Coordinates of C-alpha atoms and ligand atoms in Angstrom, one line a residue:
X1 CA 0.0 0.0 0.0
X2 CA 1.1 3.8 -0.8
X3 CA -0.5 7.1 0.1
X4 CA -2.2 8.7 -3.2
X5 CA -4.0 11.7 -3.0
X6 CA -6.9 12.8 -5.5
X7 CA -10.5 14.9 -5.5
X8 CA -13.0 13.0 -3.5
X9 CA -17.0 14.0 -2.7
X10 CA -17.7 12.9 1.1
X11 CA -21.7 12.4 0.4
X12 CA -23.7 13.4 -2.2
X13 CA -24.2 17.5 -0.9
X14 CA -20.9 17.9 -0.4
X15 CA -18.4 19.5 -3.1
X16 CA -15.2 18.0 -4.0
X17 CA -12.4 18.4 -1.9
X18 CA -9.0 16.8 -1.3
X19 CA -8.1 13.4 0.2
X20 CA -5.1 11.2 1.3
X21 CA -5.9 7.9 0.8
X22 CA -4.0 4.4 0.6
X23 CA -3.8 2.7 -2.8
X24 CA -2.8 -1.0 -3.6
X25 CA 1.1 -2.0 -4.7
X26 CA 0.8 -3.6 -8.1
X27 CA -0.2 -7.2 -7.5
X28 CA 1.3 -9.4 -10.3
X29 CA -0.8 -8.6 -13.4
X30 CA -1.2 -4.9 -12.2
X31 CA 0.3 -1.9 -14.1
X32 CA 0.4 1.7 -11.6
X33 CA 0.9 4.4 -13.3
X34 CA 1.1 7.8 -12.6
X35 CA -1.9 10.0 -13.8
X36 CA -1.1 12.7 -15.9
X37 CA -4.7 14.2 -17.5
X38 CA -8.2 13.1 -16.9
X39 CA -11.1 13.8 -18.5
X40 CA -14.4 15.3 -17.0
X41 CA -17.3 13.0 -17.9
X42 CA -21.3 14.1 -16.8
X43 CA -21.4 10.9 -15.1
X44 CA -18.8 12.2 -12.7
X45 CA -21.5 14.8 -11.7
X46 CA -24.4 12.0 -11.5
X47 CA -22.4 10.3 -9.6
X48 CA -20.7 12.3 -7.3
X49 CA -24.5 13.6 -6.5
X50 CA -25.7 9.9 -6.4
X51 CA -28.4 10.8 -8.7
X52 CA -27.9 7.4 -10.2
X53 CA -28.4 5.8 -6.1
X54 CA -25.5 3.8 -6.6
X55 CA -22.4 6.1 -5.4
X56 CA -20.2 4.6 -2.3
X57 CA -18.5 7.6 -0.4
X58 CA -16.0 8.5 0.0
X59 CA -16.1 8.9 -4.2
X60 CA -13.4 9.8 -6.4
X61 CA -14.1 10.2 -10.1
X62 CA -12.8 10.4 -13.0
X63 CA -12.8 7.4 -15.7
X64 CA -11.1 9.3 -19.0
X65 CA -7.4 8.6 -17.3
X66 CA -4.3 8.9 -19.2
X67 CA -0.5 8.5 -18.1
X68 CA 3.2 6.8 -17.7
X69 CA 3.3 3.5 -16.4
X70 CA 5.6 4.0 -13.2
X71 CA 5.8 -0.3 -12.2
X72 CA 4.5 -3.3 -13.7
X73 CA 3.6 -6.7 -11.5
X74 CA 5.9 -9.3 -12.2
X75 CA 3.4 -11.2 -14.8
X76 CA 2.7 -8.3 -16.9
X77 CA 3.8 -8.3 -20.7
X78 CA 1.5 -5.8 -22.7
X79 CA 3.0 -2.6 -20.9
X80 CA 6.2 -1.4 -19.4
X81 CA 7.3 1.1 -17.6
X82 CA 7.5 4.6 -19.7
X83 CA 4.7 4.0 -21.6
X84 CA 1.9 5.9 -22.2
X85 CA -1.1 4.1 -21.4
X86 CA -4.6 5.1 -20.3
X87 CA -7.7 3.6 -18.3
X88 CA -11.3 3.9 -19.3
X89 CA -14.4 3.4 -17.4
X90 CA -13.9 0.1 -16.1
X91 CA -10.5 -1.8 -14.5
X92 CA -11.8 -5.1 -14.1
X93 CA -14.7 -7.8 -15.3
X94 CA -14.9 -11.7 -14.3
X95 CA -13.1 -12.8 -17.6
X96 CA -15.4 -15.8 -18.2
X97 CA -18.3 -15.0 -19.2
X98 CA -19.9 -15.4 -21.8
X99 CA -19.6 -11.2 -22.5
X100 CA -16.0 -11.2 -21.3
X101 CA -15.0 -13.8 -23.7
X102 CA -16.8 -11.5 -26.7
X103 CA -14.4 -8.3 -25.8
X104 CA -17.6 -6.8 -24.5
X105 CA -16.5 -6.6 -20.8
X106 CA -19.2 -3.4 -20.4
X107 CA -21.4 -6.7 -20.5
X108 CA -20.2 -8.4 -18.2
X109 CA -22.9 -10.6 -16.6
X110 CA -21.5 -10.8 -13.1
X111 CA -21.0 -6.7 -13.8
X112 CA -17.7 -4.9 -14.4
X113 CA -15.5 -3.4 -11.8
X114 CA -16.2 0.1 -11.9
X115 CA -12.9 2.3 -12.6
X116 CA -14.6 4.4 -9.5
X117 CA -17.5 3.5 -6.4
X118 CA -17.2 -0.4 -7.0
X119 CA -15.4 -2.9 -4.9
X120 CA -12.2 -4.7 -6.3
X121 CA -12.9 -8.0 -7.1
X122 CA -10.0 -9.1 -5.0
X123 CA -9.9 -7.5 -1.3
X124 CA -13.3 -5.6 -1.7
X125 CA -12.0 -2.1 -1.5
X126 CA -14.0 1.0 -3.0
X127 CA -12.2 2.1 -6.4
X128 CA -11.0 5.6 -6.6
X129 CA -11.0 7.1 -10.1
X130 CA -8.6 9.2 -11.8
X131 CA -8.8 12.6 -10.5
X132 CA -5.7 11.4 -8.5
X133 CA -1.9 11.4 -8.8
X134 CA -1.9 7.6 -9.8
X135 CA -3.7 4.5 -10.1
X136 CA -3.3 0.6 -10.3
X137 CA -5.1 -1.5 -12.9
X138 CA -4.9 -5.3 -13.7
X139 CA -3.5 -5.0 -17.6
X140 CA -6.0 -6.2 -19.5
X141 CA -7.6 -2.9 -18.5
X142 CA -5.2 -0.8 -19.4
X143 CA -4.6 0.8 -23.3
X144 CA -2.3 2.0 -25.2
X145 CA -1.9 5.7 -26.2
X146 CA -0.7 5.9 -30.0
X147 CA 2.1 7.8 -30.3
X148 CA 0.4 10.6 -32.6
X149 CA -2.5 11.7 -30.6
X150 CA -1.8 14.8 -28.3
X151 CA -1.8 13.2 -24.5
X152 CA -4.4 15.3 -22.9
X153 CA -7.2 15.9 -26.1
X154 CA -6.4 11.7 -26.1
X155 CA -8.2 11.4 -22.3
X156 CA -11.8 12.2 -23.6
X157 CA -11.8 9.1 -25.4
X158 CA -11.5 6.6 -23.2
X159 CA -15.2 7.2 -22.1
X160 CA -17.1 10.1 -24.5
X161 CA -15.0 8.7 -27.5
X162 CA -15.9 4.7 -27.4
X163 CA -19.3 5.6 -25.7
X164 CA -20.0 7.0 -29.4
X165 CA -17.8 5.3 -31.4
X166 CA -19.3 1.8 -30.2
X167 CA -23.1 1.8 -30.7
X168 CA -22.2 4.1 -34.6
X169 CA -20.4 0.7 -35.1
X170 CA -22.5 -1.6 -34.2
X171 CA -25.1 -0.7 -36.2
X172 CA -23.2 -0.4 -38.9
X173 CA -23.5 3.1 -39.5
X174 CA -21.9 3.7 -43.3
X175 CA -21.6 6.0 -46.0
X176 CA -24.9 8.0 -46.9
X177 CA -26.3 7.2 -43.4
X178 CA -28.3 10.2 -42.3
X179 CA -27.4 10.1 -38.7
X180 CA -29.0 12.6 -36.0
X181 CA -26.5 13.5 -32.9
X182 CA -28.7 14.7 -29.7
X183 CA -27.1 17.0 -27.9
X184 CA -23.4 18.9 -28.3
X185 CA -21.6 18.0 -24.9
X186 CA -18.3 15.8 -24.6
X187 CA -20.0 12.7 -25.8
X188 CA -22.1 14.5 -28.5
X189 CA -19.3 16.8 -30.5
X190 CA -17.1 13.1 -30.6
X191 CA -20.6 11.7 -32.1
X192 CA -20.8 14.2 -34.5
X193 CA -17.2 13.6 -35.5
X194 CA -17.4 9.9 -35.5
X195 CA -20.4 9.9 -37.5
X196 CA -18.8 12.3 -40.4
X197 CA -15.8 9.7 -40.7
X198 CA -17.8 7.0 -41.3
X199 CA -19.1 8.8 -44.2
X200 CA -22.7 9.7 -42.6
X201 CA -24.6 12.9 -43.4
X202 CA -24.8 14.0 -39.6
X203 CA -27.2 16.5 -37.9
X204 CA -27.1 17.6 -35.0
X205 CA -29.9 17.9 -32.6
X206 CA -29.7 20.7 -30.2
X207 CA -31.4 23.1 -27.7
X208 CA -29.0 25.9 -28.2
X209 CA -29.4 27.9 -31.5
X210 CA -26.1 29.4 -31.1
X211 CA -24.4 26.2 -31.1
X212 CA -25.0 26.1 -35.2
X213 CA -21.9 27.4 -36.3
X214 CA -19.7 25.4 -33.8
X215 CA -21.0 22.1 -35.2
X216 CA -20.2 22.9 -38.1
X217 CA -17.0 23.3 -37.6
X218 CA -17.3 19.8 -35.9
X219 CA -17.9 18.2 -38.9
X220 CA -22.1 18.6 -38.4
X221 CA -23.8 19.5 -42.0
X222 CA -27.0 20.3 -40.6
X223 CA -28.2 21.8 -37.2
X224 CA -31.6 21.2 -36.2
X225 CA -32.9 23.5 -32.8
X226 CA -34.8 20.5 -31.0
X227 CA -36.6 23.4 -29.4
X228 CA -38.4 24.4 -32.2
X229 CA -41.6 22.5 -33.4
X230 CA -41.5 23.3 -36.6
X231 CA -37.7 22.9 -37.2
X232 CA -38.6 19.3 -35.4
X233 CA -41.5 18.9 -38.0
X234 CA -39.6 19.2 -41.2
X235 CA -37.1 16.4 -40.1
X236 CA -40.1 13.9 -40.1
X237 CA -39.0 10.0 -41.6
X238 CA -35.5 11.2 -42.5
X239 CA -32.9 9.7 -40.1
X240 CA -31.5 6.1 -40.0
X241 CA -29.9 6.4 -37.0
X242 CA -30.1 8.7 -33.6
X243 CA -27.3 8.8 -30.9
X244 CA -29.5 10.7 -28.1
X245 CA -26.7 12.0 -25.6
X246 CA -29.0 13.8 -23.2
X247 CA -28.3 13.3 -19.8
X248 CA -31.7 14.5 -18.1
X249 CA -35.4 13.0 -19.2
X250 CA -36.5 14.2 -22.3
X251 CA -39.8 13.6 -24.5
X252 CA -38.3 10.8 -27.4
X253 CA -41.5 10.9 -29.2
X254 CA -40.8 14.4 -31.6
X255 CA -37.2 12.8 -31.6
X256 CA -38.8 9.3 -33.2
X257 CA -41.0 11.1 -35.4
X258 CA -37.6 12.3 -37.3
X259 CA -36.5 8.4 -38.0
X260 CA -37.7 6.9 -41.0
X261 CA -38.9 3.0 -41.3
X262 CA -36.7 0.9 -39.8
X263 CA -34.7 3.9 -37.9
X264 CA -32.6 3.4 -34.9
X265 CA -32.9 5.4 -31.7
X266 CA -30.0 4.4 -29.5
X267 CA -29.7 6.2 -26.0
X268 CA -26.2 6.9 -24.4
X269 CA -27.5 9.3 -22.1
X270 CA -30.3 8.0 -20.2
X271 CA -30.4 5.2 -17.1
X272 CA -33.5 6.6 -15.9
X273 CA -37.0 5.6 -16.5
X274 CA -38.1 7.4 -20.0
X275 CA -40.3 10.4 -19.0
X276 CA -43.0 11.6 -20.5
X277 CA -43.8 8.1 -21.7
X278 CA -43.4 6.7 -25.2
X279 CA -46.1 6.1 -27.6
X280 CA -45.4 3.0 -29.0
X281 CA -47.0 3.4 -31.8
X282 CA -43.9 5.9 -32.7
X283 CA -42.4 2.4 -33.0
X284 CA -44.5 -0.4 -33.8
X285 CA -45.8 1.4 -37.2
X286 CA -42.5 1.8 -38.5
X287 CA -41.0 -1.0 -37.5
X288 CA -38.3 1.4 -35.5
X289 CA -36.0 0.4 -32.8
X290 CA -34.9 1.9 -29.6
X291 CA -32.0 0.9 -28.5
X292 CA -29.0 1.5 -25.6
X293 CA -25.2 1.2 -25.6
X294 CA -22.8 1.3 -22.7
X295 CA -19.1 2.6 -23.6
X296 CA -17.4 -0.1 -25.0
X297 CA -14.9 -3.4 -24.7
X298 CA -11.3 -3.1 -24.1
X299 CA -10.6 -4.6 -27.3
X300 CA -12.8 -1.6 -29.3
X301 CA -11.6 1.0 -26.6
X302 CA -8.0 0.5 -28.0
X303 CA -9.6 0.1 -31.5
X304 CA -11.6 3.7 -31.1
X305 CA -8.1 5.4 -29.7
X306 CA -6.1 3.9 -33.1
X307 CA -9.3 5.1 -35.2
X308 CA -8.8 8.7 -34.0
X309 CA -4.8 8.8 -34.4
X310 CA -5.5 7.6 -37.9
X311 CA -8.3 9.8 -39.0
X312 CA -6.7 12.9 -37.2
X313 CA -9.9 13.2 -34.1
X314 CA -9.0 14.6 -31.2
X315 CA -11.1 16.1 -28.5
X316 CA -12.0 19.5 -27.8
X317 CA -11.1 20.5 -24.7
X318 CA -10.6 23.1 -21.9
X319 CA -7.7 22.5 -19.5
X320 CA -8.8 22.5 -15.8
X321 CA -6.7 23.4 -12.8
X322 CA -8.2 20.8 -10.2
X323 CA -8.8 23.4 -7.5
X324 CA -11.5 24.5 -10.0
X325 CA -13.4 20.9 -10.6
X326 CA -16.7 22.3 -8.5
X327 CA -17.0 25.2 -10.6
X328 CA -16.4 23.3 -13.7
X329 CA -19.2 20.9 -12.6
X330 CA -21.5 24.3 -12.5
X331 CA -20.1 25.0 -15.6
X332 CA -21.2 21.2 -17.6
X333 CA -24.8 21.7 -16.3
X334 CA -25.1 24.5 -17.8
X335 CA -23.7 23.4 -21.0
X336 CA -20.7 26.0 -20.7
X337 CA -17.9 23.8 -21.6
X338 CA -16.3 23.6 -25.2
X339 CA -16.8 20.2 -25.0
X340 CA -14.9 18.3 -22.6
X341 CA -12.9 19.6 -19.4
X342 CA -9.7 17.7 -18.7
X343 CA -7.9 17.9 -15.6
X344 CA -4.0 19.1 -15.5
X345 CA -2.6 16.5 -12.6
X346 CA -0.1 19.1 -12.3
X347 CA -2.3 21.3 -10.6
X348 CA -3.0 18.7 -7.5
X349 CA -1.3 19.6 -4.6
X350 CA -2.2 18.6 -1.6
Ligands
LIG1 P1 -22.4 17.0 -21.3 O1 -22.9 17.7 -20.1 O2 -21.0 17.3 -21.7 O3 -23.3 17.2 -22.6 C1 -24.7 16.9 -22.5 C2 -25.4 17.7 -23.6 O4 -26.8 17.3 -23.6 C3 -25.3 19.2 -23.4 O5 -24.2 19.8 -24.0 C4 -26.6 19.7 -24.1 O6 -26.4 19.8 -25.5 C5 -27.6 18.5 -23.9 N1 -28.4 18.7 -22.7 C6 -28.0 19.0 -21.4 N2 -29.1 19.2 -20.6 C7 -30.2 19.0 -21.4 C8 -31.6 19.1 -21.2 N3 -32.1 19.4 -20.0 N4 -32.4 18.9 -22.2 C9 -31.9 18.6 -23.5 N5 -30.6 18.5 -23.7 C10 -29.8 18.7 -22.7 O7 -22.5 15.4 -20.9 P2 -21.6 14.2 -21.5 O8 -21.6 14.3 -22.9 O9 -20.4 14.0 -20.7 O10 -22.6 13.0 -21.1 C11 -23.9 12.9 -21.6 C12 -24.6 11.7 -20.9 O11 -24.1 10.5 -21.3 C13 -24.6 11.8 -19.4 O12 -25.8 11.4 -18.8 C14 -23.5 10.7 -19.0 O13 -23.7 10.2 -17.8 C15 -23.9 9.7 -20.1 N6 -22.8 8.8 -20.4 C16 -23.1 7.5 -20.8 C17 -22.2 6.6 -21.1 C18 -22.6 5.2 -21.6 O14 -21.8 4.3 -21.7 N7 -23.9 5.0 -22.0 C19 -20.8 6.9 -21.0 C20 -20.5 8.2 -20.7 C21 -21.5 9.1 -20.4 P3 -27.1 21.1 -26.3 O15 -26.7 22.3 -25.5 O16 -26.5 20.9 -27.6 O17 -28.6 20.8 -26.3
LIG2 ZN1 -17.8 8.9 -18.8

């Protein structure tokens, strides 16, 4: 054991403050690694606030972790130390199952370890996340960062990058698609740019008018203001695919209306129950799907972080001086944020 320090929430009212706390020495397959960015993902927020009812205090966040391996366990062999490596959303699974043996650990069917707020599968301790000076992952949980992406634009996509990146490939999303982005946060502006390299016409859905021109510049060749009825109207039986990245309950049904036959609605955003309700008609008489999508395997996480150094994608983000995460939570909710925040571990000092 070692003394790390990091951001923590103490219960669900407080803000987050600084923390000493004792993390593991690498056990043989482990990799530690000293943290150098990390991204700032809305499910920090929903969890630090337990608006999910699952947090475990005290809670660190932080699952968009990138930087240099400091000590490998004695059985590793896919990292050494130097490297730059980086550590998603989750930093363990059971390895068996029928999910785990698919490269879709997300899956899991005994349920992942949680890279924060879940107990380690070995000694039962509460994982810390990676707004921290370090962390200690089992290997297989652990990616590497292609030499051409920029370190701290990479971080974002270990969550808002394969949460988008998976579901567009699943279904196969291809050149022509007409593909509909909901909402222009961190997981919504790497949608839009995911979308546009696999050849889609992309649109993006969004409350805020004055977001037009920016999505553009994301790659977006249409901007539709969900706000506006009309605007909403127009877009009827067009889309073949929606990526719905809103993080609160929202109405689907005007969002529906805009697929056409066949049309797939996947949410990204949502874990709550779907409020108002849905008229299933919206689905049944066009044979239309709704579907969901959680982040992504280790395999496809790696895969997503090669796809961007290849097709030149990189985040946008703001650099954050940790002393200032509680203001830059304010800051997400109110959709103030161009797109993702990503935290300087220079700046923690305890
Ligand atoms: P952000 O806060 O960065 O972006 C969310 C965007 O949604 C906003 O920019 C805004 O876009 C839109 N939005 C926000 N509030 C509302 C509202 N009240 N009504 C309509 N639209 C709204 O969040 P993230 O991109 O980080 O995360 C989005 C969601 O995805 C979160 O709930 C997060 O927990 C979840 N998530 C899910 C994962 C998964 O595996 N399924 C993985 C990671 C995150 P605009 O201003 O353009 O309307
Ligand atoms: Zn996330």
């Amino acid at each position: 054991m070692y003394t790390a320090i990091g951001y923590a929430a103490q219960s669900s009212t407080t803000p987050l403050a600084p923390m000493k706390f004792e993390r593991r020495s690498p056990r043989a397959d482990d990799v530690a690694i000293e943290i150098l960015y990390c991204g700032v993902c809305h499910s920090d927020i929903h969890q630090a606030r337990n608006e999910w009812g699952i947090a475990v205090y005290p809670l660190m966040p932080g699952h968009e972790i990138v930087g240099k391996v400091t000590a490998v366990g004695a059985n590793v062999t896919k990292h050494k130390v130097g490297d730059l490596v980086g550590v998603g959303c989750m930093v363990d699974s059971c390895r068996h199952c029928e999910a785990c043996q698919a490269d879709l650990e997300q899956y899991c069917l005994e349920g992942p370890t949680l890279t924060y707020a879940t107990p380690d599968r070995v000694d039962g301790s509460n994982t810390m996340g990676g707004y921290s000076d370090s962390i200690v992952v089992s290997e297989h949980f652990v990616v590497r960062i292609p030499e051409k992406l920029d370190l701290a634009s990479a971080a974002p996509i270990l969550c808002a990058g394969i949460t988008t990146y998976s579901p567009l490939k699943h279904y196969g999303v291809k050149a022509g698609d007409k593909v509909g982005i909901l909402g222009m946060g961190g997981l919504g502006h790497m949608g839009i740019k995911f979308a546009k390299a696999m050849g889609a016409e992309v649109t993006l859905f969004t409350r805020s008018a004055s977001k037009a021109e920016e999505a553009r510049r994301q790659g977006a060749d249409h901007v539709i203001v969900s706000t506006d009825a009309q605007q909403m109207k127009a877009a009827a039986g067009h889309f073949d695919f929606l990526l719905d990245t809103i993080p609160v309950q929202h109405d689907l049904n005007p969002y529906l209306d805009t697929l056409r036959f066949d049309g797939v609605h996947i949410l990204v955003g949502l874990i709550e129950p779907v409020d108002p309700p849905l008229h299933a008609g919206n689905l049944v008489m066009s044979r239309r799907v709704l579907a969901g999508s959680l982040i992504g395997g280790i395999a496809e996480t790696q895969e997503v972080l090669d796809f961007c150094a290849e097709h030149g994608i990189t985040c946008d983000i703001e650099m954050l001086d940790i002393r200032q995460i509680n203001e830059a939570y304010t800051r997400m909710i109110a959709g103030d944020v161009k797109y993702r925040f990503v935290i300087d571990m220079a700046t923690l000092k305890l």
